[in-house]
Amino acid sequence: MFVFYHTPYGSTIIDGQRIYGYLEKYPPVRVSWDVFRVNHPSLIEASYTPERLKMLFPNSEFPELCFTYGDLRYLSWEQMCALCKGFGIKTSRTNSERRRALRAFLKEHC
């Protein structure tokens, strides 16, 4: 999971990594899901942009969509289908199963 520090300017060290504020000119830092849950009050989720997804998965195509892990519940059926196709996830036709598969994939790979 990619995160920023909760203040606009400033930084902190969590789990041996320096995490900068969301208005600093530094990219977000990748932390594990467990570290994010423990330090949730002082961290902000970074958005998954098409550029960041292309960097992580160079051979895939993604829609022009900017979302956070918490925003997955608000995505439409078409957006979830496009994300699942980009990640190579094959699920049934229901949104809840697609959402579960996307969350599991993001926790494991991002």
JSON list of C-alpha atoms in Angstrom, two decimals:
[
{"chain": "A", "resi": 1, "resn": "MET", "atom": "CA", "xyz": [0.00, 0.00, 0.00]},
{"chain": "A", "resi": 2, "resn": "PHE", "atom": "CA", "xyz": [1.33, 3.44, -0.91]},
{"chain": "A", "resi": 3, "resn": "VAL", "atom": "CA", "xyz": [1.06, 6.10, 1.80]},
{"chain": "A", "resi": 4, "resn": "PHE", "atom": "CA", "xyz": [1.92, 9.67, 2.73]},
{"chain": "A", "resi": 5, "resn": "TYR", "atom": "CA", "xyz": [2.38, 11.25, 6.16]},
{"chain": "A", "resi": 6, "resn": "HIS", "atom": "CA", "xyz": [-0.82, 12.93, 7.41]},
{"chain": "A", "resi": 7, "resn": "THR", "atom": "CA", "xyz": [0.60, 16.48, 7.57]},
{"chain": "A", "resi": 8, "resn": "PRO", "atom": "CA", "xyz": [1.11, 18.43, 4.32]},
{"chain": "A", "resi": 9, "resn": "TYR", "atom": "CA", "xyz": [4.75, 19.24, 5.05]},
{"chain": "A", "resi": 10, "resn": "GLY", "atom": "CA", "xyz": [6.96, 17.16, 7.27]},
{"chain": "A", "resi": 11, "resn": "SER", "atom": "CA", "xyz": [8.08, 13.60, 7.57]},
{"chain": "A", "resi": 12, "resn": "THR", "atom": "CA", "xyz": [8.31, 10.69, 9.94]},
{"chain": "A", "resi": 13, "resn": "ILE", "atom": "CA", "xyz": [10.07, 7.36, 10.09]},
{"chain": "A", "resi": 14, "resn": "ILE", "atom": "CA", "xyz": [7.85, 4.31, 10.29]},
{"chain": "A", "resi": 15, "resn": "ASP", "atom": "CA", "xyz": [9.16, 0.77, 10.02]},
{"chain": "A", "resi": 16, "resn": "GLY", "atom": "CA", "xyz": [12.59, 2.05, 9.03]},
{"chain": "A", "resi": 17, "resn": "GLN", "atom": "CA", "xyz": [11.31, 4.12, 6.08]},
{"chain": "A", "resi": 18, "resn": "ARG", "atom": "CA", "xyz": [11.04, 7.89, 5.84]},
{"chain": "A", "resi": 19, "resn": "ILE", "atom": "CA", "xyz": [7.49, 8.91, 4.89]},
{"chain": "A", "resi": 20, "resn": "TYR", "atom": "CA", "xyz": [6.95, 12.48, 3.68]},
{"chain": "A", "resi": 21, "resn": "GLY", "atom": "CA", "xyz": [3.88, 14.71, 3.77]},
{"chain": "A", "resi": 22, "resn": "TYR", "atom": "CA", "xyz": [1.41, 14.68, 0.90]},
{"chain": "A", "resi": 23, "resn": "LEU", "atom": "CA", "xyz": [2.42, 18.13, -0.40]},
{"chain": "A", "resi": 24, "resn": "GLU", "atom": "CA", "xyz": [6.14, 17.41, -0.37]},
{"chain": "A", "resi": 25, "resn": "LYS", "atom": "CA", "xyz": [7.79, 16.70, -3.70]},
{"chain": "A", "resi": 26, "resn": "TYR", "atom": "CA", "xyz": [8.49, 13.06, -2.82]},
{"chain": "A", "resi": 27, "resn": "PRO", "atom": "CA", "xyz": [6.62, 10.02, -4.13]},
{"chain": "A", "resi": 28, "resn": "PRO", "atom": "CA", "xyz": [4.51, 7.93, -1.77]},
{"chain": "A", "resi": 29, "resn": "VAL", "atom": "CA", "xyz": [6.19, 5.11, 0.12]},
{"chain": "A", "resi": 30, "resn": "ARG", "atom": "CA", "xyz": [5.17, 1.48, -0.09]},
{"chain": "A", "resi": 31, "resn": "VAL", "atom": "CA", "xyz": [4.39, -0.11, 3.28]},
{"chain": "A", "resi": 32, "resn": "SER", "atom": "CA", "xyz": [2.84, -3.43, 4.20]},
{"chain": "A", "resi": 33, "resn": "TRP", "atom": "CA", "xyz": [-0.82, -3.71, 5.07]},
{"chain": "A", "resi": 34, "resn": "ASP", "atom": "CA", "xyz": [-0.02, -4.52, 8.72]},
{"chain": "A", "resi": 35, "resn": "VAL", "atom": "CA", "xyz": [2.16, -1.40, 9.10]},
{"chain": "A", "resi": 36, "resn": "PHE", "atom": "CA", "xyz": [-0.62, 0.72, 7.61]},
{"chain": "A", "resi": 37, "resn": "ARG", "atom": "CA", "xyz": [-3.23, -0.68, 10.00]},
{"chain": "A", "resi": 38, "resn": "VAL", "atom": "CA", "xyz": [-1.05, -0.08, 13.07]},
{"chain": "A", "resi": 39, "resn": "ASN", "atom": "CA", "xyz": [-0.07, 3.48, 12.04]},
{"chain": "A", "resi": 40, "resn": "HIS", "atom": "CA", "xyz": [-3.36, 4.42, 10.36]},
{"chain": "A", "resi": 41, "resn": "PRO", "atom": "CA", "xyz": [-3.97, 7.70, 12.26]},
{"chain": "A", "resi": 42, "resn": "SER", "atom": "CA", "xyz": [-0.70, 9.18, 11.03]},
{"chain": "A", "resi": 43, "resn": "LEU", "atom": "CA", "xyz": [-0.82, 7.89, 7.43]},
{"chain": "A", "resi": 44, "resn": "ILE", "atom": "CA", "xyz": [-2.88, 8.79, 4.36]},
{"chain": "A", "resi": 45, "resn": "GLU", "atom": "CA", "xyz": [-3.52, 6.44, 1.46]},
{"chain": "A", "resi": 46, "resn": "ALA", "atom": "CA", "xyz": [-1.91, 7.54, -1.80]},
{"chain": "A", "resi": 47, "resn": "SER", "atom": "CA", "xyz": [-3.93, 7.34, -5.00]},
{"chain": "A", "resi": 48, "resn": "TYR", "atom": "CA", "xyz": [-3.37, 4.64, -7.54]},
{"chain": "A", "resi": 49, "resn": "THR", "atom": "CA", "xyz": [-2.97, 6.57, -10.78]},
{"chain": "A", "resi": 50, "resn": "PRO", "atom": "CA", "xyz": [-2.65, 5.04, -14.27]},
{"chain": "A", "resi": 51, "resn": "GLU", "atom": "CA", "xyz": [1.01, 6.08, -14.31]},
{"chain": "A", "resi": 52, "resn": "ARG", "atom": "CA", "xyz": [1.76, 4.33, -11.02]},
{"chain": "A", "resi": 53, "resn": "LEU", "atom": "CA", "xyz": [-0.10, 1.20, -12.13]},
{"chain": "A", "resi": 54, "resn": "LYS", "atom": "CA", "xyz": [1.84, 1.19, -15.42]},
{"chain": "A", "resi": 55, "resn": "MET", "atom": "CA", "xyz": [5.06, 1.44, -13.44]},
{"chain": "A", "resi": 56, "resn": "LEU", "atom": "CA", "xyz": [4.09, -1.52, -11.24]},
{"chain": "A", "resi": 57, "resn": "PHE", "atom": "CA", "xyz": [2.59, -3.63, -14.05]},
{"chain": "A", "resi": 58, "resn": "PRO", "atom": "CA", "xyz": [4.25, -2.59, -17.33]},
{"chain": "A", "resi": 59, "resn": "ASN", "atom": "CA", "xyz": [2.51, -5.09, -19.62]},
{"chain": "A", "resi": 60, "resn": "SER", "atom": "CA", "xyz": [-1.06, -4.26, -18.60]},
{"chain": "A", "resi": 61, "resn": "GLU", "atom": "CA", "xyz": [-3.62, -1.69, -19.73]},
{"chain": "A", "resi": 62, "resn": "PHE", "atom": "CA", "xyz": [-5.58, 0.29, -17.17]},
{"chain": "A", "resi": 63, "resn": "PRO", "atom": "CA", "xyz": [-8.43, 2.79, -17.49]},
{"chain": "A", "resi": 64, "resn": "GLU", "atom": "CA", "xyz": [-7.90, 6.50, -16.85]},
{"chain": "A", "resi": 65, "resn": "LEU", "atom": "CA", "xyz": [-8.95, 6.13, -13.24]},
{"chain": "A", "resi": 66, "resn": "CYS", "atom": "CA", "xyz": [-7.49, 7.54, -10.02]},
{"chain": "A", "resi": 67, "resn": "PHE", "atom": "CA", "xyz": [-8.53, 5.69, -6.84]},
{"chain": "A", "resi": 68, "resn": "THR", "atom": "CA", "xyz": [-7.39, 4.74, -3.36]},
{"chain": "A", "resi": 69, "resn": "TYR", "atom": "CA", "xyz": [-7.79, 1.41, -1.64]},
{"chain": "A", "resi": 70, "resn": "GLY", "atom": "CA", "xyz": [-10.72, 2.82, 0.33]},
{"chain": "A", "resi": 71, "resn": "ASP", "atom": "CA", "xyz": [-12.43, 4.08, -2.85]},
{"chain": "A", "resi": 72, "resn": "LEU", "atom": "CA", "xyz": [-12.88, 0.60, -4.29]},
{"chain": "A", "resi": 73, "resn": "ARG", "atom": "CA", "xyz": [-16.39, 0.40, -2.83]},
{"chain": "A", "resi": 74, "resn": "TYR", "atom": "CA", "xyz": [-17.49, 3.42, -4.88]},
{"chain": "A", "resi": 75, "resn": "LEU", "atom": "CA", "xyz": [-16.33, 2.19, -8.29]},
{"chain": "A", "resi": 76, "resn": "SER", "atom": "CA", "xyz": [-18.94, 1.40, -10.91]},
{"chain": "A", "resi": 77, "resn": "TRP", "atom": "CA", "xyz": [-19.35, -2.01, -12.51]},
{"chain": "A", "resi": 78, "resn": "GLU", "atom": "CA", "xyz": [-17.55, -0.89, -15.70]},
{"chain": "A", "resi": 79, "resn": "GLN", "atom": "CA", "xyz": [-14.62, 0.55, -13.75]},
{"chain": "A", "resi": 80, "resn": "MET", "atom": "CA", "xyz": [-14.24, -2.64, -11.71]},
{"chain": "A", "resi": 81, "resn": "CYS", "atom": "CA", "xyz": [-14.38, -4.75, -14.88]},
{"chain": "A", "resi": 82, "resn": "ALA", "atom": "CA", "xyz": [-11.65, -2.62, -16.47]},
{"chain": "A", "resi": 83, "resn": "LEU", "atom": "CA", "xyz": [-9.43, -2.86, -13.37]},
{"chain": "A", "resi": 84, "resn": "CYS", "atom": "CA", "xyz": [-9.90, -6.63, -13.10]},
{"chain": "A", "resi": 85, "resn": "LYS", "atom": "CA", "xyz": [-9.05, -6.99, -16.77]},
{"chain": "A", "resi": 86, "resn": "GLY", "atom": "CA", "xyz": [-5.92, -4.84, -16.32]},
{"chain": "A", "resi": 87, "resn": "PHE", "atom": "CA", "xyz": [-4.76, -6.91, -13.36]},
{"chain": "A", "resi": 88, "resn": "GLY", "atom": "CA", "xyz": [-5.66, -10.21, -15.04]},
{"chain": "A", "resi": 89, "resn": "ILE", "atom": "CA", "xyz": [-8.25, -11.15, -12.41]},
{"chain": "A", "resi": 90, "resn": "LYS", "atom": "CA", "xyz": [-10.99, -13.54, -13.54]},
{"chain": "A", "resi": 91, "resn": "THR", "atom": "CA", "xyz": [-14.05, -13.47, -11.27]},
{"chain": "A", "resi": 92, "resn": "SER", "atom": "CA", "xyz": [-17.79, -13.88, -11.59]},
{"chain": "A", "resi": 93, "resn": "ARG", "atom": "CA", "xyz": [-20.16, -11.15, -12.65]},
{"chain": "A", "resi": 94, "resn": "THR", "atom": "CA", "xyz": [-21.01, -9.75, -9.19]},
{"chain": "A", "resi": 95, "resn": "ASN", "atom": "CA", "xyz": [-19.48, -6.54, -7.92]},
{"chain": "A", "resi": 96, "resn": "SER", "atom": "CA", "xyz": [-18.88, -7.89, -4.42]},
{"chain": "A", "resi": 97, "resn": "GLU", "atom": "CA", "xyz": [-16.70, -10.74, -5.71]},
{"chain": "A", "resi": 98, "resn": "ARG", "atom": "CA", "xyz": [-14.79, -8.37, -8.00]},
{"chain": "A", "resi": 99, "resn": "ARG", "atom": "CA", "xyz": [-14.23, -5.99, -5.10]},
{"chain": "A", "resi": 100, "resn": "ARG", "atom": "CA", "xyz": [-12.97, -8.82, -2.89]},
{"chain": "A", "resi": 101, "resn": "ALA", "atom": "CA", "xyz": [-10.60, -10.00, -5.61]},
{"chain": "A", "resi": 102, "resn": "LEU", "atom": "CA", "xyz": [-9.30, -6.46, -6.23]},
{"chain": "A", "resi": 103, "resn": "ARG", "atom": "CA", "xyz": [-8.70, -5.86, -2.52]},
{"chain": "A", "resi": 104, "resn": "ALA", "atom": "CA", "xyz": [-6.86, -9.16, -2.14]},
{"chain": "A", "resi": 105, "resn": "PHE", "atom": "CA", "xyz": [-4.75, -8.42, -5.21]},
{"chain": "A", "resi": 106, "resn": "LEU", "atom": "CA", "xyz": [-3.85, -4.90, -4.06]},
{"chain": "A", "resi": 107, "resn": "LYS", "atom": "CA", "xyz": [-2.96, -6.14, -0.56]},
{"chain": "A", "resi": 108, "resn": "GLU", "atom": "CA", "xyz": [-0.68, -8.79, -2.01]},
{"chain": "A", "resi": 109, "resn": "HIS", "atom": "CA", "xyz": [1.01, -6.95, -4.88]},
{"chain": "A", "resi": 110, "resn": "CYS", "atom": "CA", "xyz": [0.78, -3.23, -4.16]}
]
